[in-house]
XYZ file of C-alpha atoms in Angstrom:
207
model
C 67.685 60.118 77.146
C 67.669 63.731 77.686
C 64.996 63.603 80.770
C 67.776 60.881 82.311
C 69.819 63.791 83.336
C 67.131 65.636 85.142
C 66.217 62.571 86.977
C 69.505 61.673 88.223
C 70.033 64.998 89.397
C 66.624 65.263 91.306
C 67.724 61.715 92.639
C 71.144 63.065 94.061
C 69.100 66.224 95.600
C 66.922 64.188 97.588
C 69.664 61.938 98.731
C 71.126 65.119 100.399
C 68.097 64.781 103.054
C 69.005 61.758 105.223
C 72.670 62.500 105.919
C 71.783 66.212 106.777
C 69.189 65.264 109.065
C 71.174 62.620 110.909
C 73.885 65.403 111.228
C 71.239 67.972 112.654
C 69.976 65.190 115.119
C 73.045 63.852 116.474
C 73.199 63.856 120.112
C 76.879 65.467 120.167
C 75.439 68.449 118.244
C 74.028 71.661 119.773
C 70.234 72.048 119.884
C 68.874 74.136 116.499
C 69.788 77.838 117.179
C 67.912 80.786 115.913
C 69.195 82.492 113.025
C 69.348 85.581 115.168
C 72.375 84.081 116.878
C 74.314 84.216 113.291
C 75.679 87.574 112.760
C 78.998 88.269 111.160
C 80.715 85.337 109.751
C 81.408 82.989 107.151
C 79.137 80.776 104.831
C 79.643 78.049 102.689
C 77.375 76.052 100.563
C 76.549 73.501 97.913
C 73.526 73.474 95.464
C 72.367 71.355 92.732
C 69.458 72.654 90.647
C 67.920 71.065 87.465
C 66.437 73.460 84.765
C 63.936 73.975 81.799
C 64.918 76.113 78.927
C 62.988 78.293 76.818
C 65.133 77.680 73.829
C 63.107 74.407 73.046
C 59.838 75.717 74.775
C 60.752 75.087 78.138
C 61.705 71.439 77.835
C 64.652 69.929 79.780
C 67.387 72.352 79.795
C 70.208 70.626 81.654
C 71.352 71.091 85.230
C 74.068 72.962 87.146
C 75.954 72.338 90.522
C 77.643 74.961 92.353
C 79.987 75.596 95.329
C 79.745 78.991 97.098
C 81.671 80.994 99.670
C 80.783 84.358 101.266
C 79.896 86.346 104.275
C 76.859 86.456 106.641
C 76.633 89.826 107.632
C 73.516 89.538 109.627
C 70.455 87.706 110.632
C 68.834 89.257 107.655
C 71.632 89.440 104.861
C 74.542 87.441 103.151
C 76.681 87.719 100.216
C 78.657 85.067 98.326
C 80.361 83.897 95.252
C 79.298 80.811 93.660
C 81.400 78.904 90.966
C 79.055 76.707 88.501
C 79.453 73.578 86.645
C 77.224 71.402 84.815
C 75.541 70.547 81.380
C 73.437 72.778 79.089
C 71.043 71.322 76.450
C 71.009 73.325 72.961
C 68.340 71.897 70.771
C 69.239 71.522 67.079
C 68.452 74.122 65.043
C 67.531 76.772 67.718
C 70.866 78.569 67.727
C 73.985 78.917 65.416
C 76.421 77.123 65.270
C 76.511 74.419 67.813
C 73.846 72.060 69.514
C 73.557 69.075 72.182
C 74.437 68.251 75.479
C 77.123 70.810 76.232
C 79.483 71.320 79.386
C 78.584 74.520 81.152
C 80.478 76.666 83.770
C 80.766 80.027 85.519
C 80.595 82.084 88.279
C 78.315 84.644 89.988
C 77.860 87.099 92.579
C 74.383 86.666 94.834
C 73.043 88.786 97.588
C 70.427 87.025 99.795
C 67.905 88.651 101.972
C 66.048 87.092 104.722
C 62.370 88.243 105.434
C 62.182 86.915 108.916
C 64.584 86.076 112.081
C 64.170 84.472 115.287
C 62.932 81.402 113.707
C 64.183 78.160 112.202
C 62.785 78.404 109.101
C 63.151 81.659 106.862
C 61.845 82.601 103.620
C 64.352 84.506 101.445
C 65.028 86.261 98.141
C 68.221 86.109 96.112
C 69.397 88.197 93.126
C 72.485 87.750 91.484
C 74.751 88.245 88.212
C 76.789 85.646 86.674
C 79.173 85.243 83.805
C 78.942 81.878 81.836
C 80.443 79.840 79.247
C 78.890 76.911 77.266
C 81.665 74.844 75.818
C 82.037 72.378 72.947
C 83.666 72.637 69.312
C 82.112 76.103 69.205
C 80.686 77.322 72.429
C 79.132 80.533 73.659
C 80.276 83.025 76.359
C 77.335 85.218 77.969
C 75.888 85.956 81.246
C 73.184 87.575 83.215
C 70.930 87.997 86.207
C 68.966 85.451 88.270
C 66.523 85.695 90.818
C 65.603 82.960 93.379
C 62.895 82.801 96.276
C 62.304 79.937 98.669
C 63.054 78.898 102.180
C 65.895 77.996 104.677
C 65.616 75.591 107.308
C 67.807 75.883 110.228
C 68.917 72.194 111.248
C 71.397 73.514 113.774
C 73.501 76.326 114.317
C 76.218 75.326 111.727
C 74.021 73.707 109.285
C 70.730 74.535 107.207
C 69.061 73.452 104.093
C 67.554 75.842 101.467
C 64.899 74.984 98.774
C 63.812 77.514 96.235
C 62.709 78.167 92.528
C 65.090 80.037 90.180
C 64.603 82.103 87.269
C 67.768 83.027 84.890
C 68.206 85.107 81.936
C 71.512 84.609 80.099
C 72.638 86.491 76.934
C 75.203 84.606 74.900
C 76.652 87.151 72.594
C 80.199 85.888 71.764
C 81.604 82.719 70.249
C 84.555 80.552 72.354
C 85.622 79.283 68.878
C 87.837 81.003 66.309
C 86.275 83.474 64.057
C 86.618 80.784 60.881
C 85.153 78.196 62.771
C 82.251 80.480 64.288
C 81.129 81.528 61.306
C 77.371 82.366 61.235
C 77.336 82.615 65.059
C 74.077 84.639 65.947
C 73.847 86.053 69.488
C 70.813 84.245 71.490
C 69.055 84.708 74.838
C 68.019 81.724 76.978
C 65.268 81.878 79.779
C 65.908 79.187 82.603
C 63.432 78.215 85.043
C 64.108 75.591 87.587
C 64.586 74.373 91.348
C 67.439 74.192 93.774
C 68.164 72.822 96.828
C 71.473 74.092 98.699
C 73.057 72.867 101.798
C 74.731 75.872 103.985
C 77.193 75.638 106.440
C 77.946 78.416 108.980
C 81.582 77.406 110.181
C 82.613 79.373 113.689
C 85.849 80.779 112.710
C 85.365 84.180 113.242
C 84.974 86.198 116.430
């Protein structure tokens, strides 16, 4: 039952490719542009990412979906804010006081460095820090850093697809419930390992 959630997210990721390729290959679109043509400008993206969690020996840990907006400062560097939603799996007996599939949300600030310019495929590295909440009858507040490495494919001047591997360390240090409800709460750290597919849009609205 739990693995069904991950399968659904993975299926959704693969469904993104056909419409993306159709948009990129449309006769009305411009030919694919080198990333060096993208200097200062806006960037918007959507991401889906299933992950495994160390709370149960890296078994199915849940998934996240995010929307991001930021600035592309140069062909090699961009920064963005991402808002996350999804679900997180807390195995019974691993933390106190809640467990099960719980709603997950938060936001992070990310910086991305591309290692090459002038080509349609660009390897990248991303570092970020976020604040998150696992909700429920008694939930958890926390946050921590995350890293991502992968490659971005430029399908046109305004559209690209990015795929990478993620590693996140989240320290949950504060219960969301009232003190009486959260009796016995113990801080805990989750190590998340997963993959992500992100569609990025580069609108030409800035000079």
